[in-house]
PDB file of C-alpha atoms in Angstrom:
ATOM      1  CA  MET Q 248      19.490  -9.558   8.859  1.00 59.00           C
ATOM      2  CA  THR Q 249      22.268  -8.652  11.301  1.00 71.00           C
ATOM      3  CA  ALA Q 250      23.628 -11.719  13.066  1.00 80.00           C
ATOM      4  CA  HIS Q 251      22.984 -11.877  16.802  1.00 91.00           C
ATOM      5  CA  ARG Q 252      26.241 -11.738  18.771  1.00 97.00           C
ATOM      6  CA  ILE Q 253      26.835 -14.477  21.347  1.00 98.00           C
ATOM      7  CA  ILE Q 254      29.626 -15.835  23.517  1.00 98.00           C
ATOM      8  CA  ILE Q 255      29.262 -19.495  24.484  1.00 98.00           C
ATOM      9  CA  ASP Q 256      30.460 -20.477  27.968  1.00 98.00           C
ATOM     10  CA  THR Q 257      30.753 -24.245  27.895  1.00 98.00           C
ATOM     11  CA  ASP Q 258      32.155 -27.482  29.331  1.00 97.00           C
ATOM     12  CA  PRO Q 259      32.071 -29.857  26.319  1.00 96.00           C
ATOM     13  CA  GLY Q 260      30.443 -32.451  26.878  1.00 88.00           C
ATOM     14  CA  VAL Q 261      28.435 -34.226  24.214  1.00 93.00           C
ATOM     15  CA  ASP Q 262      25.355 -32.004  24.349  1.00 95.00           C
ATOM     16  CA  ASP Q 263      27.610 -28.914  24.557  1.00 97.00           C
ATOM     17  CA  ALA Q 264      29.333 -30.023  21.344  1.00 97.00           C
ATOM     18  CA  ILE Q 265      26.016 -30.343  19.530  1.00 97.00           C
ATOM     19  CA  ALA Q 266      24.829 -26.975  20.867  1.00 98.00           C
ATOM     20  CA  ILE Q 267      28.015 -25.364  19.539  1.00 98.00           C
ATOM     21  CA  MET Q 268      27.510 -27.028  16.157  1.00 98.00           C
ATOM     22  CA  LEU Q 269      23.920 -25.744  16.047  1.00 98.00           C
ATOM     23  CA  ALA Q 270      25.117 -22.194  16.732  1.00 98.00           C
ATOM     24  CA  LEU Q 271      27.882 -22.405  14.125  1.00 98.00           C
ATOM     25  CA  ALA Q 272      25.420 -23.609  11.501  1.00 98.00           C
ATOM     26  CA  SER Q 273      23.119 -20.596  11.847  1.00 97.00           C
ATOM     27  CA  ASP Q 274      23.629 -17.427   9.841  1.00 95.00           C
ATOM     28  CA  ARG Q 275      21.529 -15.630  12.472  1.00 96.00           C
ATOM     29  CA  LEU Q 276      24.156 -16.063  15.196  1.00 98.00           C
ATOM     30  CA  LYS Q 277      27.687 -14.706  15.329  1.00 98.00           C
ATOM     31  CA  VAL Q 278      29.749 -16.729  17.791  1.00 98.00           C
ATOM     32  CA  GLU Q 279      32.372 -14.335  19.170  1.00 98.00           C
ATOM     33  CA  ALA Q 280      34.277 -16.870  21.282  1.00 98.00           C
ATOM     34  CA  LEU Q 281      34.068 -20.067  23.289  1.00 98.00           C
ATOM     35  CA  VAL Q 282      34.965 -19.787  26.965  1.00 98.00           C
ATOM     36  CA  THR Q 283      35.407 -23.069  28.789  1.00 98.00           C
ATOM     37  CA  VAL Q 284      34.918 -24.090  32.392  1.00 98.00           C
ATOM     38  CA  ALA Q 285      35.436 -27.163  34.547  1.00 96.00           C
ATOM     39  CA  GLY Q 286      32.240 -29.169  34.573  1.00 93.00           C
ATOM     40  CA  ASN Q 287      31.636 -32.347  32.620  1.00 89.00           C
ATOM     41  CA  VAL Q 288      35.442 -32.805  32.634  1.00 93.00           C
ATOM     42  CA  THR Q 289      38.446 -30.673  33.636  1.00 95.00           C
ATOM     43  CA  VAL Q 290      38.890 -27.186  32.213  1.00 97.00           C
ATOM     44  CA  GLU Q 291      41.985 -28.339  30.310  1.00 96.00           C
ATOM     45  CA  GLN Q 292      39.932 -31.055  28.626  1.00 96.00           C
ATOM     46  CA  THR Q 293      36.949 -28.789  27.947  1.00 97.00           C
ATOM     47  CA  ALA Q 294      39.254 -26.276  26.243  1.00 97.00           C
ATOM     48  CA  ARG Q 295      40.777 -29.063  24.165  1.00 97.00           C
ATOM     49  CA  ASN Q 296      37.303 -30.313  23.263  1.00 97.00           C
ATOM     50  CA  ALA Q 297      36.171 -26.822  22.260  1.00 98.00           C
ATOM     51  CA  CYS Q 298      39.119 -26.570  19.871  1.00 98.00           C
ATOM     52  CA  MET Q 299      38.281 -29.989  18.426  1.00 98.00           C
ATOM     53  CA  ILE Q 300      34.700 -28.928  17.699  1.00 98.00           C
ATOM     54  CA  LEU Q 301      35.798 -25.731  15.976  1.00 98.00           C
ATOM     55  CA  GLU Q 302      38.343 -27.592  13.851  1.00 98.00           C
ATOM     56  CA  LEU Q 303      35.730 -30.194  12.959  1.00 97.00           C
ATOM     57  CA  ALA Q 304      33.398 -27.415  11.767  1.00 98.00           C
ATOM     58  CA  GLN Q 305      36.236 -25.507  10.040  1.00 98.00           C
ATOM     59  CA  ARG Q 306      35.750 -22.468  12.302  1.00 98.00           C
ATOM     60  CA  THR Q 307      39.202 -21.907  13.726  1.00 98.00           C
ATOM     61  CA  ASP Q 308      38.584 -18.161  13.372  1.00 98.00           C
ATOM     62  CA  ILE Q 309      36.680 -18.342  16.675  1.00 98.00           C
ATOM     63  CA  PRO Q 310      38.981 -18.065  19.724  1.00 98.00           C
ATOM     64  CA  VAL Q 311      38.856 -20.385  22.731  1.00 98.00           C
ATOM     65  CA  HIS Q 312      39.607 -19.076  26.223  1.00 98.00           C
ATOM     66  CA  ALA Q 313      39.975 -21.429  29.188  1.00 98.00           C
ATOM     67  CA  GLY Q 314      38.282 -20.197  32.344  1.00 98.00           C
ATOM     68  CA  CYS Q 315      37.888 -21.461  35.887  1.00 98.00           C
ATOM     69  CA  ALA Q 316      39.339 -24.818  36.883  1.00 96.00           C
ATOM     70  CA  ARG Q 317      37.230 -25.287  40.004  1.00 96.00           C
ATOM     71  CA  PRO Q 318      33.941 -24.068  41.460  1.00 96.00           C
ATOM     72  CA  ILE Q 319      33.648 -21.200  43.907  1.00 95.00           C
ATOM     73  CA  GLY Q 320      32.282 -23.071  46.863  1.00 77.00           C
ATOM     74  CA  HIS Q 321      33.161 -26.755  46.991  1.00 74.00           C
ATOM     75  CA  THR Q 322      35.097 -29.652  45.532  1.00 74.00           C
ATOM     76  CA  ARG Q 323      34.816 -30.110  41.776  1.00 81.00           C
ATOM     77  CA  VAL Q 324      32.446 -32.773  40.478  1.00 83.00           C
ATOM     78  CA  SER Q 325      32.373 -34.157  36.953  1.00 78.00           C
ATOM     79  CA  ALA Q 326      30.038 -35.976  34.586  1.00 69.00           C
ATOM     80  CA  SER Q 327      32.600 -38.239  32.973  1.00 69.00           C
ATOM     81  CA  HIS Q 328      30.361 -41.174  33.922  1.00 75.00           C
ATOM     82  CA  VAL Q 329      27.960 -39.861  31.256  1.00 77.00           C
ATOM     83  CA  HIS Q 330      30.218 -38.185  28.673  1.00 72.00           C
ATOM     84  CA  GLY Q 331      33.246 -40.466  28.993  1.00 75.00           C
ATOM     85  CA  VAL Q 332      36.736 -39.635  30.194  1.00 82.00           C
ATOM     86  CA  THR Q 333      37.331 -37.243  27.277  1.00 84.00           C
ATOM     87  CA  GLY Q 334      33.940 -35.579  27.646  1.00 82.00           C
ATOM     88  CA  MET Q 335      33.189 -36.367  24.003  1.00 91.00           C
ATOM     89  CA  ASP Q 336      33.615 -40.136  23.779  1.00 86.00           C
ATOM     90  CA  GLY Q 337      32.333 -41.745  20.596  1.00 89.00           C
ATOM     91  CA  PRO Q 338      33.918 -40.269  17.469  1.00 91.00           C
ATOM     92  CA  ASP Q 339      37.595 -40.663  16.666  1.00 90.00           C
ATOM     93  CA  LEU Q 340      38.547 -36.994  16.295  1.00 93.00           C
ATOM     94  CA  PRO Q 341      42.101 -35.809  15.626  1.00 93.00           C
ATOM     95  CA  ALA Q 342      43.976 -33.882  18.283  1.00 94.00           C
ATOM     96  CA  PRO Q 343      43.408 -30.142  17.833  1.00 96.00           C
ATOM     97  CA  THR Q 344      46.121 -27.929  16.433  1.00 97.00           C
ATOM     98  CA  MET Q 345      44.566 -24.504  17.097  1.00 98.00           C
ATOM     99  CA  PRO Q 346      45.822 -22.836  20.285  1.00 97.00           C
ATOM    100  CA  VAL Q 347      43.887 -21.952  23.398  1.00 98.00           C
ATOM    101  CA  GLN Q 348      44.190 -18.198  23.919  1.00 98.00           C
ATOM    102  CA  PRO Q 349      46.501 -17.056  26.723  1.00 98.00           C
ATOM    103  CA  ARG Q 350      44.001 -14.677  28.343  1.00 98.00           C
ATOM    104  CA  HIS Q 351      41.948 -16.233  31.141  1.00 98.00           C
ATOM    105  CA  GLY Q 352      38.297 -16.760  30.251  1.00 98.00           C
ATOM    106  CA  VAL Q 353      37.005 -14.560  33.069  1.00 98.00           C
ATOM    107  CA  ASP Q 354      39.170 -11.626  31.985  1.00 98.00           C
ATOM    108  CA  TYR Q 355      38.104 -12.162  28.385  1.00 98.00           C
ATOM    109  CA  LEU Q 356      34.415 -12.066  29.389  1.00 98.00           C
ATOM    110  CA  ILE Q 357      34.851  -8.811  31.298  1.00 98.00           C
ATOM    111  CA  ASP Q 358      36.673  -7.097  28.426  1.00 98.00           C
ATOM    112  CA  ALA Q 359      34.346  -8.447  25.730  1.00 98.00           C
ATOM    113  CA  ILE Q 360      31.200  -7.361  27.565  1.00 98.00           C
ATOM    114  CA  ARG Q 361      32.630  -3.916  28.316  1.00 98.00           C
ATOM    115  CA  ASP Q 362      33.828  -3.457  24.727  1.00 98.00           C
ATOM    116  CA  ALA Q 363      30.509  -4.446  23.121  1.00 97.00           C
ATOM    117  CA  PRO Q 364      27.733  -1.879  22.716  1.00 97.00           C
ATOM    118  CA  ARG Q 365      25.272  -2.080  25.599  1.00 97.00           C
ATOM    119  CA  HIS Q 366      22.667  -4.808  25.226  1.00 97.00           C
ATOM    120  CA  SER Q 367      24.217  -6.182  22.043  1.00 97.00           C
ATOM    121  CA  LEU Q 368      25.663  -9.403  23.446  1.00 98.00           C
ATOM    122  CA  HIS Q 369      24.068 -12.586  24.762  1.00 98.00           C
ATOM    123  CA  LEU Q 370      26.020 -15.034  26.895  1.00 98.00           C
ATOM    124  CA  VAL Q 371      24.976 -18.655  26.326  1.00 98.00           C
ATOM    125  CA  MET Q 372      25.865 -20.834  29.311  1.00 98.00           C
ATOM    126  CA  LEU Q 373      26.049 -24.595  28.817  1.00 98.00           C
ATOM    127  CA  GLY Q 374      27.881 -25.583  32.008  1.00 97.00           C
ATOM    128  CA  PRO Q 375      28.441 -24.384  35.574  1.00 98.00           C
ATOM    129  CA  MET Q 376      28.173 -20.600  35.944  1.00 98.00           C
ATOM    130  CA  THR Q 377      31.604 -20.158  37.565  1.00 98.00           C
ATOM    131  CA  ASN Q 378      33.138 -17.913  34.904  1.00 98.00           C
ATOM    132  CA  LEU Q 379      30.294 -15.403  34.833  1.00 98.00           C
ATOM    133  CA  ALA Q 380      29.993 -15.360  38.618  1.00 98.00           C
ATOM    134  CA  MET Q 381      33.704 -14.594  38.950  1.00 98.00           C
ATOM    135  CA  ALA Q 382      33.395 -11.909  36.258  1.00 98.00           C
ATOM    136  CA  LEU Q 383      30.522 -10.313  38.181  1.00 98.00           C
ATOM    137  CA  ILE Q 384      32.567 -10.356  41.400  1.00 98.00           C
ATOM    138  CA  LYS Q 385      35.500  -8.653  39.647  1.00 98.00           C
ATOM    139  CA  ALA Q 386      33.441  -6.294  37.455  1.00 98.00           C
ATOM    140  CA  PRO Q 387      29.831  -5.881  38.647  1.00 98.00           C
ATOM    141  CA  ASP Q 388      29.224  -3.204  36.021  1.00 98.00           C
ATOM    142  CA  ILE Q 389      29.004  -5.844  33.268  1.00 98.00           C
ATOM    143  CA  ALA Q 390      25.584  -7.017  34.522  1.00 98.00           C
ATOM    144  CA  ALA Q 391      23.919  -3.908  33.081  1.00 97.00           C
ATOM    145  CA  ARG Q 392      25.710  -4.226  29.736  1.00 98.00           C
ATOM    146  CA  LEU Q 393      24.640  -7.728  28.676  1.00 98.00           C
ATOM    147  CA  ARG Q 394      21.581  -8.173  26.511  1.00 97.00           C
ATOM    148  CA  GLY Q 395      20.906 -11.339  28.465  1.00 98.00           C
ATOM    149  CA  VAL Q 396      22.029 -14.778  29.558  1.00 98.00           C
ATOM    150  CA  VAL Q 397      20.534 -17.993  28.196  1.00 98.00           C
ATOM    151  CA  ALA Q 398      21.466 -21.008  30.300  1.00 98.00           C
ATOM    152  CA  MET Q 399      20.794 -24.714  30.576  1.00 98.00           C
ATOM    153  CA  GLY Q 400      20.259 -25.275  34.266  1.00 98.00           C
ATOM    154  CA  GLY Q 401      17.908 -26.186  37.058  1.00 98.00           C
ATOM    155  CA  ALA Q 402      14.673 -28.120  37.340  1.00 98.00           C
ATOM    156  CA  ARG Q 403      11.259 -27.683  38.873  1.00 97.00           C
ATOM    157  CA  CYS Q 404       9.277 -30.915  38.485  1.00 96.00           C
ATOM    158  CA  GLU Q 405      12.011 -33.261  37.245  1.00 95.00           C
ATOM    159  CA  GLY Q 406      14.039 -33.541  40.442  1.00 92.00           C
ATOM    160  CA  GLY Q 407      17.762 -33.785  39.759  1.00 94.00           C
ATOM    161  CA  ASN Q 408      20.108 -35.657  37.454  1.00 93.00           C
ATOM    162  CA  ILE Q 409      23.200 -35.638  39.705  1.00 93.00           C
ATOM    163  CA  THR Q 410      21.490 -35.767  43.114  1.00 94.00           C
ATOM    164  CA  PRO Q 411      17.806 -36.469  43.859  1.00 96.00           C
ATOM    165  CA  SER Q 412      17.153 -32.725  44.010  1.00 96.00           C
ATOM    166  CA  ALA Q 413      19.774 -30.954  41.868  1.00 96.00           C
ATOM    167  CA  GLU Q 414      20.520 -30.576  38.167  1.00 97.00           C
ATOM    168  CA  PHE Q 415      24.228 -31.014  37.333  1.00 95.00           C
ATOM    169  CA  ASN Q 416      25.169 -27.493  36.162  1.00 97.00           C
ATOM    170  CA  PHE Q 417      23.714 -25.834  39.259  1.00 97.00           C
ATOM    171  CA  TYR Q 418      25.028 -28.538  41.602  1.00 96.00           C
ATOM    172  CA  ALA Q 419      28.553 -28.275  40.167  1.00 96.00           C
ATOM    173  CA  ASP Q 420      28.758 -24.661  41.414  1.00 97.00           C
ATOM    174  CA  PRO Q 421      25.669 -23.568  43.350  1.00 97.00           C
ATOM    175  CA  GLU Q 422      27.385 -20.431  44.687  1.00 97.00           C
ATOM    176  CA  ALA Q 423      28.022 -19.296  41.129  1.00 98.00           C
ATOM    177  CA  ALA Q 424      24.413 -19.943  40.092  1.00 98.00           C
ATOM    178  CA  ASP Q 425      23.230 -17.980  43.130  1.00 98.00           C
ATOM    179  CA  ILE Q 426      25.417 -15.003  42.187  1.00 98.00           C
ATOM    180  CA  VAL Q 427      24.099 -14.965  38.610  1.00 98.00           C
ATOM    181  CA  LEU Q 428      20.471 -15.346  39.697  1.00 98.00           C
ATOM    182  CA  ARG Q 429      20.829 -12.386  42.054  1.00 98.00           C
ATOM    183  CA  SER Q 430      22.684 -10.188  39.538  1.00 98.00           C
ATOM    184  CA  GLY Q 431      19.704  -8.581  37.818  1.00 97.00           C
ATOM    185  CA  ILE Q 432      20.776  -9.852  34.383  1.00 98.00           C
ATOM    186  CA  ALA Q 433      17.905 -10.813  32.075  1.00 98.00           C
ATOM    187  CA  LEU Q 434      18.100 -14.589  32.393  1.00 98.00           C
ATOM    188  CA  THR Q 435      16.382 -17.361  30.419  1.00 98.00           C
ATOM    189  CA  LEU Q 436      16.639 -20.877  31.854  1.00 98.00           C
ATOM    190  CA  LEU Q 437      16.163 -24.096  29.891  1.00 98.00           C
ATOM    191  CA  PRO Q 438      15.807 -26.630  32.750  1.00 98.00           C
ATOM    192  CA  LEU Q 439      15.419 -30.401  32.911  1.00 98.00           C
ATOM    193  CA  ASP Q 440      11.653 -29.859  32.662  1.00 98.00           C
ATOM    194  CA  VAL Q 441      12.252 -28.881  29.010  1.00 98.00           C
ATOM    195  CA  THR Q 442      15.267 -30.973  28.105  1.00 98.00           C
ATOM    196  CA  HIS Q 443      13.658 -34.186  29.350  1.00 97.00           C
ATOM    197  CA  GLN Q 444      10.973 -33.624  26.717  1.00 97.00           C
ATOM    198  CA  CYS Q 445      13.573 -33.459  23.928  1.00 98.00           C
ATOM    199  CA  LEU Q 446      14.431 -37.151  23.607  1.00 97.00           C
ATOM    200  CA  THR Q 447      16.798 -38.493  20.973  1.00 96.00           C
ATOM    201  CA  THR Q 448      14.545 -41.353  19.930  1.00 96.00           C
ATOM    202  CA  PRO Q 449      15.705 -43.974  17.398  1.00 95.00           C
ATOM    203  CA  ALA Q 450      13.696 -42.247  14.656  1.00 96.00           C
ATOM    204  CA  ARG Q 451      15.232 -38.850  15.379  1.00 97.00           C
ATOM    205  CA  LEU Q 452      18.700 -40.347  15.613  1.00 96.00           C
ATOM    206  CA  ALA Q 453      18.166 -42.047  12.248  1.00 96.00           C
ATOM    207  CA  ARG Q 454      17.410 -38.667  10.653  1.00 97.00           C
ATOM    208  CA  LEU Q 455      20.672 -37.291  12.015  1.00 97.00           C
ATOM    209  CA  ARG Q 456      22.558 -40.405  10.918  1.00 97.00           C
ATOM    210  CA  ALA Q 457      21.354 -39.891   7.343  1.00 97.00           C
ATOM    211  CA  LEU Q 458      22.892 -36.419   7.127  1.00 97.00           C
ATOM    212  CA  PRO Q 459      26.062 -35.853   5.125  1.00 93.00           C
ATOM    213  CA  GLY Q 460      29.183 -34.364   6.648  1.00 95.00           C
ATOM    214  CA  ARG Q 461      31.639 -35.194   9.371  1.00 96.00           C
ATOM    215  CA  CYS Q 462      29.972 -32.900  11.937  1.00 97.00           C
ATOM    216  CA  ALA Q 463      26.689 -34.795  11.770  1.00 97.00           C
ATOM    217  CA  SER Q 464      28.561 -38.090  11.874  1.00 96.00           C
ATOM    218  CA  ALA Q 465      30.489 -37.025  14.979  1.00 96.00           C
ATOM    219  CA  ALA Q 466      27.288 -35.788  16.619  1.00 96.00           C
ATOM    220  CA  VAL Q 467      25.612 -39.148  16.102  1.00 96.00           C
ATOM    221  CA  ALA Q 468      28.637 -41.051  17.446  1.00 95.00           C
ATOM    222  CA  MET Q 469      28.654 -38.893  20.582  1.00 93.00           C
ATOM    223  CA  LEU Q 470      24.905 -39.248  21.099  1.00 94.00           C
ATOM    224  CA  GLU Q 471      25.100 -43.014  20.748  1.00 92.00           C
ATOM    225  CA  ALA Q 472      27.967 -43.255  23.244  1.00 87.00           C
ATOM    226  CA  SER Q 473      26.487 -40.977  25.918  1.00 81.00           C
ATOM    227  CA  GLY Q 474      22.903 -42.057  25.296  1.00 82.00           C
ATOM    228  CA  ARG Q 475      23.509 -45.528  26.666  1.00 83.00           C
ATOM    229  CA  PHE Q 476      23.835 -44.107  30.193  1.00 82.00           C
ATOM    230  CA  ASP Q 477      20.558 -42.177  30.017  1.00 83.00           C
ATOM    231  CA  LEU Q 478      18.652 -45.021  28.371  1.00 86.00           C
ATOM    232  CA  ASN Q 479      19.714 -47.368  31.153  1.00 85.00           C
ATOM    233  CA  LYS Q 480      18.985 -44.762  33.816  1.00 85.00           C
ATOM    234  CA  TYR Q 481      15.575 -43.563  32.694  1.00 88.00           C
ATOM    235  CA  GLY Q 482      14.217 -46.354  30.534  1.00 89.00           C
ATOM    236  CA  TRP Q 483      12.720 -43.810  28.139  1.00 92.00           C
ATOM    237  CA  ALA Q 484      12.309 -44.021  24.374  1.00 90.00           C
ATOM    238  CA  GLY Q 485      15.428 -41.903  23.954  1.00 92.00           C
ATOM    239  CA  ALA Q 486      18.080 -39.952  25.838  1.00 93.00           C
ATOM    240  CA  PRO Q 487      17.409 -36.284  26.696  1.00 95.00           C
ATOM    241  CA  LEU Q 488      19.355 -33.624  24.807  1.00 96.00           C
ATOM    242  CA  HIS Q 489      20.040 -30.680  27.098  1.00 97.00           C
ATOM    243  CA  ASP Q 490      22.334 -27.869  25.962  1.00 98.00           C
ATOM    244  CA  PRO Q 491      21.171 -27.387  22.346  1.00 98.00           C
ATOM    245  CA  CYS Q 492      17.855 -26.137  23.754  1.00 98.00           C
ATOM    246  CA  THR Q 493      19.583 -22.845  24.619  1.00 98.00           C
ATOM    247  CA  ILE Q 494      20.597 -22.205  21.018  1.00 98.00           C
ATOM    248  CA  ALA Q 495      17.217 -23.398  19.749  1.00 98.00           C
ATOM    249  CA  TRP Q 496      15.532 -20.830  22.015  1.00 98.00           C
ATOM    250  CA  LEU Q 497      17.642 -18.052  20.513  1.00 98.00           C
ATOM    251  CA  LEU Q 498      16.829 -19.205  16.979  1.00 98.00           C
ATOM    252  CA  GLN Q 499      13.158 -20.125  17.426  1.00 97.00           C
ATOM    253  CA  PRO Q 500      11.796 -19.110  20.825  1.00 98.00           C
ATOM    254  CA  ASP Q 501       8.254 -20.225  19.985  1.00 98.00           C
ATOM    255  CA  LEU Q 502       9.467 -23.827  20.339  1.00 98.00           C
ATOM    256  CA  PHE Q 503       9.362 -23.262  24.111  1.00 98.00           C
ATOM    257  CA  ALA Q 504       6.913 -21.893  26.659  1.00 98.00           C
ATOM    258  CA  GLY Q 505       7.455 -20.718  30.214  1.00 98.00           C
ATOM    259  CA  ARG Q 506       6.949 -17.797  32.553  1.00 98.00           C
ATOM    260  CA  GLN Q 507       8.810 -15.161  34.522  1.00 98.00           C
ATOM    261  CA  VAL Q 508       9.376 -16.509  38.041  1.00 98.00           C
ATOM    262  CA  ASN Q 509      11.706 -16.278  40.982  1.00 98.00           C
ATOM    263  CA  VAL Q 510      14.395 -18.973  41.088  1.00 98.00           C
ATOM    264  CA  SER Q 511      16.581 -19.385  44.160  1.00 98.00           C
ATOM    265  CA  ILE Q 512      19.412 -21.835  44.809  1.00 98.00           C
ATOM    266  CA  SER Q 513      19.663 -24.041  47.878  1.00 97.00           C
ATOM    267  CA  LEU Q 514      23.179 -23.645  49.281  1.00 96.00           C
ATOM    268  CA  HIS Q 515      23.384 -24.988  52.825  1.00 93.00           C
ATOM    269  CA  ASP Q 516      21.203 -28.085  53.194  1.00 94.00           C
ATOM    270  CA  PRO Q 517      23.277 -31.143  52.188  1.00 91.00           C
ATOM    271  CA  LEU Q 518      20.141 -32.924  50.947  1.00 94.00           C
ATOM    272  CA  THR Q 519      19.124 -30.114  48.593  1.00 97.00           C
ATOM    273  CA  ARG Q 520      22.395 -28.328  47.800  1.00 96.00           C
ATOM    274  CA  GLY Q 521      22.258 -26.994  44.221  1.00 96.00           C
ATOM    275  CA  MET Q 522      18.504 -27.396  43.967  1.00 98.00           C
ATOM    276  CA  SER Q 523      16.661 -24.696  42.043  1.00 98.00           C
ATOM    277  CA  VAL Q 524      13.665 -23.539  44.099  1.00 98.00           C
ATOM    278  CA  VAL Q 525      11.166 -22.245  41.550  1.00 98.00           C
ATOM    279  CA  ASP Q 526       8.301 -20.034  42.745  1.00 98.00           C
ATOM    280  CA  TRP Q 527       6.045 -21.102  39.866  1.00 97.00           C
ATOM    281  CA  TRP Q 528       2.789 -19.992  41.520  1.00 97.00           C
ATOM    282  CA  ASP Q 529       4.120 -16.690  42.920  1.00 96.00           C
ATOM    283  CA  THR Q 530       3.613 -17.773  46.525  1.00 96.00           C
ATOM    284  CA  THR Q 531       6.349 -15.500  47.920  1.00 95.00           C
ATOM    285  CA  ASP Q 532       7.186 -11.839  47.609  1.00 91.00           C
ATOM    286  CA  ARG Q 533      10.513 -12.562  45.899  1.00 96.00           C
ATOM    287  CA  PRO Q 534      10.713 -10.728  42.544  1.00 97.00           C
ATOM    288  CA  ALA Q 535      10.914 -12.672  39.287  1.00 98.00           C
ATOM    289  CA  ASN Q 536      14.514 -13.088  38.154  1.00 98.00           C
ATOM    290  CA  ALA Q 537      14.310 -15.605  35.309  1.00 98.00           C
ATOM    291  CA  LEU Q 538      12.230 -16.642  32.328  1.00 98.00           C
ATOM    292  CA  PHE Q 539      11.878 -20.315  33.257  1.00 98.00           C
ATOM    293  CA  MET Q 540      10.890 -22.601  30.393  1.00 98.00           C
ATOM    294  CA  HIS Q 541       8.534 -25.459  31.102  1.00 98.00           C
ATOM    295  CA  ASP Q 542       7.301 -26.861  27.775  1.00 98.00           C
ATOM    296  CA  ALA Q 543       9.019 -27.763  24.507  1.00 98.00           C
ATOM    297  CA  ASN Q 544       7.936 -28.679  20.996  1.00 98.00           C
ATOM    298  CA  ALA Q 545      10.284 -31.648  20.697  1.00 98.00           C
ATOM    299  CA  ASP Q 546       9.497 -32.417  17.054  1.00 98.00           C
ATOM    300  CA  GLY Q 547      10.098 -28.798  16.102  1.00 98.00           C
ATOM    301  CA  PHE Q 548      13.342 -28.782  18.084  1.00 98.00           C
ATOM    302  CA  TYR Q 549      14.679 -31.840  16.239  1.00 98.00           C
ATOM    303  CA  ASP Q 550      13.539 -30.440  12.892  1.00 98.00           C
ATOM    304  CA  LEU Q 551      15.572 -27.294  13.643  1.00 98.00           C
ATOM    305  CA  LEU Q 552      18.587 -29.318  14.769  1.00 98.00           C
ATOM    306  CA  THR Q 553      18.492 -31.603  11.730  1.00 98.00           C
ATOM    307  CA  ARG Q 554      18.207 -28.717   9.256  1.00 98.00           C
ATOM    308  CA  HIS Q 555      21.159 -26.916  10.780  1.00 98.00           C
ATOM    309  CA  LEU Q 556      23.493 -29.878  11.177  1.00 98.00           C
ATOM    310  CA  ALA Q 557      22.945 -30.597   7.473  1.00 98.00           C
ATOM    311  CA  ARG Q 558      24.671 -27.276   6.692  1.00 97.00           C
ATOM    312  CA  LEU Q 559      27.948 -28.135   8.398  1.00 98.00           C
ATOM    313  CA  PRO Q 560      30.912 -29.816   6.690  1.00 97.00           C
TER     314      PRO Q 560
END
């Protein structure tokens, strides 16, 4: 089977790190590059973290390009209160030695999408959509060349996790999310409605803890460190695991269910800025622009994650 080509646009981030590990562990995905963005922490730190993950997994053949340092429309926000000041607090990982590539992440995306055969490349977005939005502004022709975009972002019934109404990735750069949603690209969204079903319960964490290898060990250390915030916040049986749902959808889409709907982004109301307005019941005449997932098979998701992490060094 020919491996499916993907570029991962990311702001590592604990759940980003585990999503990247999941992708690296699959022989069905070919990760072309990691492109980083300011989000959970600064773009300099997300690039450093991306290099650390690749070195941990012994995949320094994959280049890292640093992208945008700030959002399009407002002051940068971060999620260091969840992920720690490094973005990946928990494990004691060595400083990376592999270099960040000199070409800006936005320019890399434009060239990579133009150079790939049409509809051969998926972009997996784990953070704010700033890089792709800027690429679309500079080179609108790339929208028709992508096979699709798979993104963690938004919410319908779950409210927000950074404001009462907005999910973090969309809130961190709502203008960018709006540009991508209006671009015509085939878009699949894994929102909080799905990720809040995928809880890292003690039993699931114990299965990961029993795995061999330094990647699994680092994943557990990160989940334990960041999970304390979510456990205190939500009072659930476990902390939600967001970004790996994007990779799981690529590998096993029947783990999720949703529908084609219109999703719009609130931009101007300070109470709802960054909110994803989901026309679930088709009550407007706005055309569908996203496959919006709503349900997840959490046990199947963690089975997939556990099997794949066991393959890594």
